[in-house]
Short mmCIF file of C-alpha atoms in Angstrom, two decimals:
data_model
loop_
_atom_site.label_atom_id
_atom_site.label_comp_id
_atom_site.label_asym_id
_atom_site.label_seq_id
_atom_site.Cartn_x
_atom_site.Cartn_y
_atom_site.Cartn_z
CA MET A 1 -42.74 -142.33 61.01
CA ASN A 2 -44.14 -139.82 58.53
CA GLY A 3 -47.63 -140.71 57.47
CA LYS A 4 -47.98 -143.46 60.05
CA VAL A 5 -51.33 -143.70 61.73
CA ILE A 6 -51.34 -145.01 65.27
CA GLY A 7 -54.65 -146.04 66.76
CA THR A 8 -56.34 -144.59 69.76
CA GLY A 9 -55.77 -145.98 73.23
CA PRO A 10 -58.36 -148.80 72.88
CA TYR A 11 -57.21 -149.43 69.32
CA ARG A 12 -53.58 -149.53 70.36
CA ALA A 13 -54.36 -151.77 73.35
CA THR A 14 -56.31 -154.16 71.13
CA LYS A 15 -53.42 -154.33 68.69
CA LEU A 16 -50.96 -155.13 71.48
CA TRP A 17 -53.41 -157.70 72.89
CA ASN A 18 -53.62 -159.52 69.56
CA GLU A 19 -49.87 -159.33 68.94
CA THR A 20 -49.15 -160.76 72.42
CA ILE A 21 -51.58 -163.63 71.87
CA LYS A 22 -50.01 -164.46 68.51
CA LEU A 23 -46.52 -164.55 70.01
CA PHE A 24 -47.72 -166.58 72.99
CA ARG A 25 -49.61 -169.16 70.90
CA GLY A 26 -46.88 -169.37 68.30
CA GLY A 27 -43.96 -169.81 70.69
CA LEU A 28 -45.19 -171.71 73.76
CA PRO A 29 -43.86 -175.33 73.56
CA LEU A 30 -46.69 -177.89 73.51
CA ARG A 31 -46.18 -181.54 74.41
CA ARG A 32 -47.89 -184.59 75.83
CA HIS A 33 -48.81 -184.46 79.52
CA TRP A 34 -50.33 -187.06 81.84
CA ALA A 35 -53.13 -186.36 84.32
CA ASN A 36 -55.34 -188.85 86.18
CA PHE A 37 -53.84 -191.81 84.25
CA ARG A 38 -54.62 -190.17 80.91
CA SER A 39 -52.40 -188.48 78.34
CA TYR A 40 -53.18 -185.13 76.70
CA ASP A 41 -51.36 -184.08 73.54
CA CYS A 42 -50.57 -180.43 72.65
CA SER A 43 -51.01 -179.24 76.23
CA PHE A 44 -49.07 -177.17 78.76
CA THR A 45 -49.06 -176.61 82.50
CA GLY A 46 -49.90 -173.35 84.22
CA ALA A 47 -46.32 -172.97 85.47
CA GLU A 48 -44.94 -173.50 81.95
CA ALA A 49 -47.26 -170.83 80.60
CA VAL A 50 -46.24 -168.32 83.29
CA ASP A 51 -42.54 -169.01 82.69
CA TYR A 52 -42.79 -168.58 78.95
CA LEU A 53 -45.10 -165.52 78.91
CA HIS A 54 -43.13 -163.75 81.64
CA ASP A 55 -39.92 -164.09 79.64
CA LEU A 56 -41.76 -163.01 76.48
CA LEU A 57 -43.15 -159.84 78.06
CA ARG A 58 -39.85 -158.85 79.65
CA ARG A 59 -38.07 -159.11 76.29
CA ASN A 60 -40.81 -157.27 74.40
CA TYR A 61 -40.20 -153.53 73.94
CA ASN A 62 -43.87 -152.70 74.46
CA PHE A 63 -43.71 -153.97 78.06
CA GLY A 64 -40.08 -154.24 79.20
CA PRO A 65 -38.10 -155.86 82.00
CA GLU A 66 -40.22 -154.31 84.77
CA VAL A 67 -43.03 -156.84 84.21
CA THR A 68 -43.35 -159.09 87.27
CA ARG A 69 -44.37 -162.71 87.48
CA TYR A 70 -47.53 -161.71 89.32
CA GLN A 71 -48.52 -159.35 86.47
CA THR A 72 -47.94 -162.23 84.05
CA LEU A 73 -50.19 -164.46 86.12
CA GLN A 74 -52.90 -161.78 86.11
CA LEU A 75 -52.68 -161.54 82.31
CA LEU A 76 -53.01 -165.32 81.94
CA ARG A 77 -56.14 -165.18 84.07
CA LYS A 78 -57.53 -162.64 81.63
CA PHE A 79 -56.53 -165.00 78.80
CA LEU A 80 -58.54 -167.77 80.43
CA LYS A 81 -61.64 -165.60 80.89
CA ALA A 82 -61.39 -164.34 77.29
CA HIS A 83 -61.07 -167.95 76.02
CA VAL A 84 -57.57 -167.39 74.70
CA ILE A 85 -56.76 -170.58 76.58
CA GLU A 86 -58.91 -173.21 78.31
CA ASP A 87 -58.28 -175.95 80.80
CA ILE A 88 -57.74 -179.49 79.58
CA LYS A 89 -61.49 -180.24 79.92
CA GLY A 90 -62.49 -177.24 77.82
CA ARG A 91 -63.60 -175.02 80.67
CA HIS A 92 -62.93 -171.26 80.69
CA GLY A 93 -64.32 -168.07 82.16
CA THR A 94 -65.39 -169.38 85.54
CA GLU A 95 -62.17 -171.16 86.44
CA ASP A 96 -59.15 -169.29 87.83
CA PHE A 97 -55.75 -169.79 86.22
CA GLU A 98 -53.20 -171.32 88.57
CA ASP A 99 -49.42 -171.11 88.52
CA ASN A 100 -48.91 -174.84 89.04
CA GLY A 101 -49.10 -178.19 87.21
CA HIS A 102 -52.73 -177.85 86.14
CA LEU A 103 -53.10 -178.61 82.42
CA TYR A 104 -54.33 -176.17 79.77
CA ARG A 105 -54.63 -176.05 75.99
CA PHE A 106 -55.41 -173.64 73.17
CA PRO A 107 -58.98 -173.66 71.81
CA PRO A 108 -59.45 -174.23 68.06
CA LEU A 109 -61.32 -170.94 67.57
CA SER A 110 -59.45 -167.69 67.00
CA PRO A 111 -59.05 -165.78 70.28
CA LEU A 112 -58.15 -162.46 68.61
CA LYS A 113 -60.25 -159.37 69.28
CA SER A 114 -61.80 -157.23 66.56
CA PHE A 115 -60.56 -153.68 66.42
CA PRO A 116 -62.87 -151.04 67.91
CA THR A 117 -64.11 -148.16 65.82
CA LYS A 118 -61.89 -145.15 66.16
CA PRO A 119 -63.66 -142.08 67.55
CA LEU A 120 -63.20 -139.07 65.32
CA PHE A 121 -63.02 -135.62 66.83
CA ARG A 122 -64.04 -133.52 63.86
CA ASP A 123 -65.39 -130.65 65.89
CA CYS A 124 -62.33 -128.44 66.06
CA GLY A 125 -64.20 -125.27 66.92
CA ASP A 126 -62.35 -125.02 70.19
CA LEU A 127 -59.00 -125.16 68.41
CA PRO A 128 -58.90 -121.82 66.54
CA ARG A 129 -56.57 -120.99 63.74
CA LEU A 130 -53.49 -118.96 64.50
CA ILE A 131 -53.77 -115.18 64.34
CA ARG A 132 -52.50 -114.07 60.94
CA TRP A 133 -51.20 -110.90 59.32
CA ASP A 134 -54.55 -110.16 57.67
CA ASP A 135 -56.21 -109.73 61.08
CA TYR A 136 -55.73 -105.96 61.14
CA GLU A 137 -57.67 -102.80 61.83
CA GLU A 138 -57.68 -99.55 59.88
CA LEU A 139 -56.10 -96.59 61.60
CA PRO A 140 -58.26 -93.47 62.09
CA GLN A 141 -57.52 -90.55 59.78
CA ARG A 142 -56.37 -87.34 61.41
CA GLU A 143 -57.97 -84.19 59.98
CA ASN A 144 -56.73 -80.63 59.47
CA ILE A 145 -53.13 -81.73 59.23
CA ALA A 146 -51.25 -81.59 55.96
CA PRO A 147 -49.77 -84.89 54.90
CA LEU A 148 -46.03 -85.28 54.80
CA LYS A 149 -44.19 -85.13 51.51
CA SER A 150 -43.38 -88.32 49.76
CA SER A 151 -39.96 -89.79 50.28
CA VAL A 152 -37.66 -89.83 47.26
CA MET A 153 -34.40 -91.70 46.89
CA THR A 154 -32.02 -90.53 44.14
CA SER A 155 -29.62 -92.63 42.12
CA ASP A 156 -26.68 -91.26 44.12
CA LEU A 157 -28.33 -92.39 47.32
CA TRP A 158 -28.95 -95.76 45.68
CA ASN A 159 -25.20 -96.17 45.13
CA LYS A 160 -24.48 -95.25 48.73
CA ARG A 161 -27.15 -97.37 50.46
CA HIS A 162 -26.85 -101.06 49.76
CA SER A 163 -27.14 -100.58 45.98
CA VAL A 164 -30.95 -100.62 46.22
CA ALA A 165 -33.25 -98.17 44.44
CA ILE A 166 -36.69 -97.54 45.85
CA GLY A 167 -37.77 -94.53 43.78
CA ASP A 168 -40.81 -92.50 44.76
CA VAL A 169 -43.09 -93.74 47.52
CA ASN A 170 -46.30 -91.79 47.12
CA GLU A 171 -48.17 -93.27 50.06
CA CYS A 172 -47.05 -95.50 52.88
CA LYS A 173 -49.03 -98.68 53.50
CA LEU A 174 -48.81 -99.12 57.23
CA ILE A 175 -51.00 -101.64 59.01
CA ARG A 176 -51.41 -101.71 62.76
CA ARG A 177 -52.33 -105.05 64.35
CA LYS A 178 -55.11 -105.43 66.85
CA GLU A 179 -54.00 -105.74 70.42
CA ILE A 180 -53.22 -109.38 71.26
CA THR A 181 -55.36 -110.46 74.18
CA THR A 182 -54.49 -113.01 76.83
CA LYS A 183 -57.08 -115.35 75.40
CA GLN A 184 -55.47 -115.13 71.96
CA VAL A 185 -52.06 -115.92 73.45
CA ASP A 186 -53.58 -118.99 75.10
CA HIS A 187 -55.04 -120.05 71.74
CA ILE A 188 -51.68 -119.66 70.02
CA TRP A 189 -49.95 -121.87 72.58
CA LYS A 190 -52.79 -124.40 72.30
CA SER A 191 -52.69 -124.55 68.50
CA MET A 192 -48.92 -124.71 68.18
CA THR A 193 -48.53 -127.30 70.95
CA ALA A 194 -51.09 -129.57 69.28
CA GLU A 195 -49.38 -129.06 65.92
CA HIS A 196 -45.97 -130.00 67.36
CA LEU A 197 -47.42 -133.06 69.10
CA GLN A 198 -48.97 -134.26 65.86
CA ARG A 199 -45.66 -133.86 64.05
CA VAL A 200 -43.64 -135.65 66.74
CA LEU A 201 -46.04 -138.60 66.83
CA GLY A 202 -45.91 -138.83 63.04
CA LEU A 203 -49.69 -138.60 62.65
CA ASN A 204 -51.64 -137.23 59.70
CA SER A 205 -54.07 -135.76 62.22
CA LEU A 206 -54.95 -136.01 65.89
CA ASP A 207 -58.44 -137.33 65.16
CA GLY A 208 -59.19 -140.19 67.51
CA VAL A 209 -56.14 -139.38 69.65
CA LEU A 210 -56.73 -135.94 71.13
CA ASN A 211 -60.06 -134.16 71.46
CA PRO A 212 -59.36 -130.41 71.11
CA THR A 213 -62.15 -129.60 73.57
CA HIS A 214 -60.03 -131.24 76.27
CA VAL A 215 -57.05 -128.95 75.61
CA ASN A 216 -56.91 -125.76 77.66
CA GLY A 217 -54.50 -123.11 76.41
CA LYS A 218 -54.47 -121.40 79.78
CA HIS A 219 -53.13 -124.61 81.35
CA ILE A 220 -50.31 -124.73 78.82
CA VAL A 221 -49.28 -121.12 79.45
CA HIS A 222 -49.37 -121.71 83.22
CA ASN A 223 -47.23 -124.84 82.91
CA VAL A 224 -44.68 -122.97 80.80
CA PHE A 225 -44.25 -119.79 82.80
CA SER A 226 -45.53 -120.36 86.36
CA VAL A 227 -42.67 -122.48 87.66
CA ASN A 228 -40.04 -122.17 90.38
CA LYS A 229 -36.27 -122.36 89.96
CA THR A 230 -36.33 -126.17 89.81
CA GLY A 231 -39.05 -126.22 87.15
CA ILE A 232 -41.88 -127.33 89.46
CA VAL A 233 -45.27 -125.77 88.71
CA VAL A 234 -46.38 -123.11 91.19
CA LEU A 235 -50.13 -122.95 91.83
CA GLU A 236 -51.95 -119.65 92.28
CA ASN A 237 -54.74 -121.29 94.27
CA LYS A 238 -53.15 -123.04 97.23
CA ALA A 239 -56.37 -124.97 97.81
CA GLU A 240 -55.59 -126.98 94.66
CA ASP A 241 -52.22 -128.09 96.04
CA MET A 242 -51.53 -131.29 97.96
CA PRO A 243 -52.11 -131.23 101.72
CA TYR A 244 -49.16 -130.08 103.77
CA TRP A 245 -48.76 -133.44 105.50
CA VAL A 246 -48.44 -135.22 102.13
CA VAL A 247 -45.78 -132.78 100.90
CA SER A 248 -43.89 -133.17 104.19
CA ALA A 249 -44.01 -136.96 103.90
CA MET A 250 -42.71 -136.82 100.32
CA LYS A 251 -39.85 -134.50 101.29
CA CYS A 252 -38.97 -136.75 104.21
CA LEU A 253 -38.72 -139.83 102.01
CA ALA A 254 -37.08 -138.09 99.04
CA ASN A 255 -34.29 -136.62 101.21
CA TRP A 256 -33.86 -139.56 103.57
CA PRO A 257 -32.37 -139.51 106.18
CA ASN A 258 -32.20 -135.71 106.23
CA GLY A 259 -35.69 -135.00 104.99
CA ASN A 260 -36.87 -131.50 105.86
CA GLY A 261 -34.45 -131.30 108.81
CA SER A 262 -36.50 -133.74 110.86
CA LYS A 263 -34.97 -135.91 113.54
CA GLN A 264 -34.02 -139.53 112.96
CA PRO A 265 -37.09 -141.81 113.20
CA ALA A 266 -37.66 -143.26 116.66
CA TYR A 267 -38.78 -146.74 115.58
CA PRO A 268 -37.85 -149.30 112.88
CA GLY A 269 -40.02 -149.24 109.77
CA PHE A 270 -40.76 -145.52 110.00
CA GLU A 271 -39.81 -145.07 106.33
CA ARG A 272 -42.37 -147.70 105.27
CA ASP A 273 -45.12 -145.88 107.14
CA VAL A 274 -44.13 -142.64 105.39
CA LEU A 275 -44.36 -144.37 101.99
CA LYS A 276 -47.77 -145.81 102.88
CA THR A 277 -48.99 -142.31 103.77
CA VAL A 278 -47.95 -140.99 100.36
CA ALA A 279 -49.37 -144.01 98.52
CA ASP A 280 -52.75 -143.73 100.26
CA TYR A 281 -53.13 -140.13 99.10
CA PHE A 282 -52.35 -140.81 95.43
CA GLN A 283 -54.37 -144.03 95.27
CA ARG A 284 -57.48 -142.19 96.47
CA LEU A 285 -57.43 -139.58 93.69
CA LYS A 286 -60.58 -139.51 91.57
CA GLU A 287 -58.69 -140.08 88.33
CA PRO A 288 -55.08 -140.77 87.26
CA LEU A 289 -52.67 -137.87 87.11
CA LEU A 290 -52.50 -138.08 83.31
CA THR A 291 -56.34 -137.80 83.23
CA TYR A 292 -58.78 -140.01 81.39
CA HIS A 293 -59.08 -137.51 78.53
CA LEU A 294 -55.39 -137.81 77.64
CA TYR A 295 -55.16 -141.60 77.93
CA GLU A 296 -55.00 -142.12 74.15
CA VAL A 297 -52.20 -139.59 73.79
CA PHE A 298 -49.92 -141.21 76.37
CA VAL A 299 -50.60 -144.75 75.13
CA ASN A 300 -49.53 -143.66 71.63
CA ILE A 301 -46.28 -142.30 73.02
CA LEU A 302 -45.24 -145.82 74.04
CA SER A 303 -44.99 -146.85 70.39
CA ASP A 304 -41.66 -145.21 69.58
CA ARG A 305 -38.87 -144.70 72.11
CA ARG A 306 -37.00 -142.33 69.79
CA VAL A 307 -39.65 -139.64 70.09
CA ALA A 308 -41.00 -140.54 73.54
CA THR A 309 -39.11 -137.81 75.42
CA GLU A 310 -40.19 -134.95 73.15
CA ALA A 311 -43.73 -136.31 72.92
CA LEU A 312 -43.95 -136.44 76.72
CA GLN A 313 -42.60 -132.88 76.97
CA LEU A 314 -45.49 -131.71 74.80
CA SER A 315 -48.25 -133.91 76.19
CA THR A 316 -47.49 -133.13 79.84
CA LEU A 317 -47.98 -129.44 79.00
CA LEU A 318 -51.64 -130.30 78.36
CA LEU A 319 -52.18 -131.39 81.96
CA PRO A 320 -54.03 -129.21 84.45
CA PRO A 321 -51.38 -127.43 86.55
CA PRO A 322 -52.30 -129.26 89.79
CA ASN A 323 -51.89 -132.62 88.02
CA ARG A 324 -48.58 -131.61 86.50
CA ARG A 325 -47.28 -130.46 89.88
CA ARG A 326 -48.34 -133.70 91.60
CA LEU A 327 -46.79 -135.77 88.83
CA GLN A 328 -43.51 -133.85 88.96
CA LEU A 329 -43.18 -134.28 92.73
CA LEU A 330 -44.21 -137.95 92.63
CA LEU A 331 -41.75 -138.93 89.89
CA ARG A 332 -38.96 -137.03 91.63
CA LEU A 333 -39.73 -138.90 94.86
CA MET A 334 -39.74 -142.26 93.06
CA ALA A 335 -36.43 -141.57 91.34
CA ARG A 336 -34.69 -140.37 94.49
CA ALA A 337 -35.95 -143.30 96.54
CA CYS A 338 -34.57 -145.75 93.96
CA GLN A 339 -31.18 -144.01 93.87
CA ASN A 340 -30.74 -143.39 97.61
CA PRO A 341 -28.29 -145.94 99.07
CA HIS A 342 -29.11 -144.81 102.64
CA LEU A 343 -32.81 -145.62 102.36
CA PRO A 344 -33.61 -148.99 103.99
CA PRO A 345 -35.53 -151.58 101.94
CA LEU A 346 -39.19 -150.60 101.72
CA ASN A 347 -40.36 -154.16 101.10
CA ASP A 348 -38.94 -157.52 102.14
CA ALA A 349 -39.92 -159.31 98.92
CA ILE A 350 -39.24 -156.92 96.01
CA ALA A 351 -36.73 -154.19 95.21
CA THR A 352 -37.53 -150.54 95.84
CA ARG A 353 -37.60 -149.73 92.11
CA THR A 354 -40.16 -152.44 91.35
CA LEU A 355 -42.19 -151.48 94.41
CA MET A 356 -42.38 -147.85 93.36
CA VAL A 357 -43.55 -148.67 89.85
CA GLN A 358 -46.16 -151.17 91.01
CA MET A 359 -47.44 -148.90 93.78
CA PHE A 360 -47.93 -145.75 91.71
CA SER A 361 -48.44 -146.87 88.08
CA HIS A 362 -52.24 -146.96 88.39
CA CYS A 363 -52.14 -143.51 89.96
CA VAL A 364 -50.44 -142.13 86.84
CA LEU A 365 -52.11 -143.81 83.82
CA GLY A 366 -55.48 -145.46 83.44
CA SER A 367 -58.57 -145.52 81.23
CA VAL A 368 -62.21 -144.98 82.15
CA ASP A 369 -63.06 -148.50 81.00
CA GLU A 370 -60.59 -151.04 82.31
CA MET A 371 -58.43 -152.32 79.46
CA ASP A 372 -56.81 -155.74 79.38
CA LEU A 373 -53.26 -154.35 79.21
CA ASP A 374 -53.71 -151.26 81.39
CA GLU A 375 -51.43 -152.54 84.12
CA LEU A 376 -48.61 -153.50 81.75
CA LEU A 377 -48.86 -150.28 79.73
CA SER A 378 -48.88 -148.08 82.82
CA THR A 379 -45.87 -149.96 84.20
CA LYS A 380 -43.92 -149.32 81.00
CA LEU A 381 -44.85 -145.63 80.81
CA VAL A 382 -44.23 -144.86 84.49
CA THR A 383 -40.85 -146.60 84.37
CA PHE A 384 -39.79 -144.46 81.42
CA MET A 385 -41.08 -141.26 83.00
CA MET A 386 -39.33 -142.02 86.29
CA GLU A 387 -36.02 -142.54 84.47
CA HIS A 388 -36.35 -139.31 82.46
CA HIS A 389 -38.33 -137.08 84.83
CA ASN A 390 -35.75 -134.27 84.70
CA THR A 391 -36.09 -134.02 80.93
CA ILE A 392 -39.77 -134.61 80.20
CA PHE A 393 -40.85 -131.60 82.26
CA GLN A 394 -38.75 -129.19 80.23
CA VAL A 395 -40.54 -127.03 77.68
CA PRO A 396 -39.30 -127.89 74.15
CA ALA A 397 -37.02 -125.05 73.07
CA LYS A 398 -38.28 -125.23 69.49
CA LEU A 399 -41.90 -124.78 70.54
CA ARG A 400 -41.07 -121.87 72.83
CA SER A 401 -39.03 -120.05 70.17
CA GLN A 402 -41.65 -120.54 67.43
CA VAL A 403 -44.44 -119.23 69.64
CA GLN A 404 -42.36 -116.19 70.59
CA GLU A 405 -41.48 -115.53 66.94
CA HIS A 406 -45.14 -115.75 66.00
CA LEU A 407 -46.16 -113.33 68.74
CA SER A 408 -43.37 -110.91 67.80
CA HIS A 409 -44.47 -111.07 64.18
CA LEU A 410 -48.03 -110.16 65.13
CA LYS A 411 -46.89 -107.18 67.18
CA ARG A 412 -45.10 -105.51 64.29
CA ALA A 413 -46.90 -102.33 63.21
CA GLN A 414 -45.81 -101.77 59.61
CA ILE A 415 -45.08 -103.34 56.23
CA LYS A 416 -41.95 -102.35 54.32
CA TYR A 417 -41.49 -103.06 50.65
CA ALA A 418 -38.62 -105.31 49.69
CA GLY A 419 -35.45 -103.29 49.39
CA SER A 420 -36.77 -100.28 51.31
CA ASP A 421 -34.94 -98.91 54.30
CA THR A 422 -37.11 -95.81 54.70
CA ASP A 423 -39.05 -95.67 57.91
CA PHE A 424 -42.58 -94.28 57.63
CA SER A 425 -43.66 -95.13 61.15
CA ALA A 426 -43.44 -91.49 62.21
CA SER A 427 -46.64 -90.65 60.33
CA PRO A 428 -49.16 -93.39 61.00
CA ALA A 429 -52.11 -91.00 60.65
CA PHE A 430 -51.77 -90.80 56.86
CA CYS A 431 -51.51 -94.52 56.20
CA LYS A 432 -54.43 -96.42 54.82
CA GLN A 433 -55.48 -100.02 54.91
CA ILE A 434 -54.90 -102.14 51.78
CA ARG A 435 -55.60 -105.69 50.76
CA ARG A 436 -52.86 -108.30 50.65
CA VAL A 437 -53.11 -108.71 46.83
CA GLU A 438 -52.82 -104.97 46.35
CA SER A 439 -49.85 -104.85 48.66
CA GLU A 440 -48.08 -107.55 46.64
CA GLU A 441 -48.73 -105.75 43.36
CA GLN A 442 -47.39 -102.49 44.73
CA ARG A 443 -44.36 -104.27 46.08
CA VAL A 444 -43.44 -105.55 42.61
CA ILE A 445 -44.27 -102.32 40.81
CA GLY A 446 -42.62 -100.19 43.46
CA THR A 447 -39.37 -102.07 43.00
CA GLN A 448 -39.26 -102.46 39.19
CA THR A 449 -40.26 -98.93 38.15
CA PRO A 450 -37.47 -96.97 39.88
CA LEU A 451 -34.91 -99.52 38.72
CA GLN A 452 -35.96 -99.02 35.11
CA ALA A 453 -35.78 -95.27 35.55
CA LEU A 454 -32.36 -95.57 37.11
CA LEU A 455 -31.10 -97.65 34.18
CA GLU A 456 -32.38 -95.12 31.63
CA GLY A 457 -30.79 -92.27 33.55
CA LEU A 458 -27.51 -94.13 33.63
CA ILE A 459 -27.61 -94.71 29.87
CA ALA A 460 -28.47 -91.06 29.12
CA ASP A 461 -25.84 -89.56 31.44
CA ARG A 462 -23.39 -87.85 29.05
CA GLU A 463 -21.17 -86.41 31.76
CA LEU A 464 -20.27 -89.86 33.08
CA PRO A 465 -17.07 -91.19 31.47
CA ALA A 466 -17.65 -94.13 29.17
CA LYS A 467 -15.40 -96.38 31.24
CA ASP A 468 -17.32 -95.67 34.46
CA LYS A 469 -20.63 -96.04 32.65
CA ARG A 470 -19.73 -99.51 31.35
CA LYS A 471 -18.57 -100.54 34.81
CA ARG A 472 -21.82 -99.42 36.45
CA LEU A 473 -23.92 -101.08 33.78
CA LYS A 474 -22.16 -104.38 34.42
CA GLN A 475 -22.85 -104.01 38.15
CA PHE A 476 -26.50 -103.29 37.38
CA GLN A 477 -26.69 -106.36 35.12
CA ARG A 478 -25.35 -108.60 37.89
CA SER A 479 -27.70 -107.13 40.51
CA TYR A 480 -30.88 -106.86 38.43
CA PRO A 481 -30.63 -109.21 35.44
CA ASP A 482 -34.41 -109.16 34.75
CA VAL A 483 -34.56 -105.37 34.41
CA TYR A 484 -31.36 -105.31 32.38
CA ASN A 485 -32.45 -108.04 29.94
CA TYR A 486 -35.85 -106.43 29.52
CA ARG A 487 -34.14 -103.19 28.43
CA PHE A 488 -31.60 -104.96 26.19
CA PRO A 489 -33.25 -108.08 24.75
CA THR A 490 -30.73 -108.30 21.86
CA GLU A 491 -27.11 -107.39 21.20
CA GLU A 492 -28.26 -104.85 18.62
CA SER A 493 -30.36 -102.98 21.18
CA LYS A 494 -27.41 -102.95 23.54
CA ALA A 495 -25.02 -101.66 20.86
CA ALA A 496 -27.45 -98.88 19.90
CA ALA A 497 -27.81 -97.56 23.42
CA LEU A 498 -24.43 -98.12 25.02
CA PRO A 499 -21.29 -96.11 24.18
CA GLU A 500 -19.05 -97.71 21.61
CA LYS A 501 -16.02 -99.29 23.13
CA ALA A 502 -12.84 -98.14 21.34
CA PRO A 503 -10.26 -100.89 20.75
CA ARG A 504 -7.40 -100.86 23.14
CA LEU A 505 -4.02 -101.21 21.36
CA LYS A 506 -0.90 -102.70 22.76
CA PRO A 507 2.13 -100.36 23.17
CA HIS A 508 4.28 -102.09 20.56
CA LEU A 509 1.55 -101.58 17.95
CA MET A 510 0.98 -97.90 18.62
CA PHE A 511 2.89 -96.94 15.46
CA LEU A 512 0.09 -98.41 13.38
CA ARG A 513 -2.04 -95.46 14.34
CA LYS A 514 0.10 -93.19 12.03
CA PRO A 515 -0.69 -93.09 8.30
CA PHE A 516 1.45 -95.43 6.20
CA GLN A 517 4.20 -93.70 4.26
CA PRO A 518 6.36 -95.44 1.62
CA PHE A 519 9.96 -95.92 2.53
CA GLN A 520 12.16 -93.34 0.74
CA ARG A 521 15.95 -93.01 0.85
CA SER A 522 18.02 -90.24 -0.71
CA TRP A 523 21.45 -90.95 -2.18
CA SER A 524 24.26 -88.41 -2.33
CA PHE A 525 27.67 -88.70 -3.90
CA ARG A 526 30.74 -86.68 -3.22
CA ALA A 527 32.84 -85.49 -6.05
#
């Protein structure tokens, strides 16, 4: 998905609209039909169209098996008004499509829609950059107090502590960060959540998908931390919560027949009245739970099932806490009602699962301007969220850990050079502020200079046995090849500075070390 650009909600809906029309026109069987003693070639009946399109939508991943025949009929009526199809006499728009033997045909003109212009949200002023290491403040200098002596690490200490030489440190370079405010923490969560969402969706940017002015960092922080043991958002302002009678009705239905310890209902159909009470509340909300501002985000999530769960985990963090709480409780109710074998049927015509999706889908997802595929898209999304409601309301562990690491990094109060284990934090009053470039230069110089001095001292040490000196020089060469090669660029320079290595003779050749004497033998004779 890297580099893929998915359109905004209207763009995505238009693309699905055109793709559905192409599949419908290209696959619906056309044949000759008779009506009023006259034959019509390349025509189809309303019932044939409903049968074919219903099967097509149920098998299509973008819509799924939850699509009902009635939803298919509603879509065909939109097709007729948009002149995707027309009746056999060429009429469209004013007529109503019927699921019967009435004849229809395809018009010769292209019924495809042109793609809308994508809105670009270039104003990212409300989405600040992350706080960085260079956002520091200089510490005040304390007067009338003598500065501490510089820390020195000898070559012996170098051999004892991790084989690292740090040499003289004339002045510590300690930087204290500014205090991180609550507002800055909110901005960090906002920035990093948007960054993760962009990566998961595989987008080059969130332009046209998410307007940063509609993202509230405080909402994200509340949704992450202000939750109860079951992960449900807890609201600080109880006036923003659902009315008590709605919560009681939801508990009653979710835990049927033991909801909230109430007595068994006194009349048949009590459970249906409870469901109607809950449905009336959600259907009267001013806007869907996923809000109009986030419509494009949630429509884009439908495009790839592999990343849908993680994308929903991130996007639901953007919701206002009251919306997130309502959505959590509603999806939990829907899932429990579908899985409860003791709950009587809530409708005589359709199954409980289908009823739940149809009843609440418009309460969850919708656009300000009614889109042609709103009903089908909301059905698909709500079905997926109902099936995975326990997972999609979990905070992504990767996002949480990265935010915490970033905050911990900002709270650190000092910079240590590479290879240094000396702690200068005890004397912050004598530290001064430096630029990043200067700090990098001092880091390099502060490491190379003492190593060069250590190497020269090792070469000049006459009390160190030659064997030990060669061994230490080899260790130095392995640890710091750049410093070693700079000192000994050629074999000649190495031979001039290092002690000569005497040849080691084998025991059976030791006699060769004596001067050679000619073989002489004296002869004596006895008389």
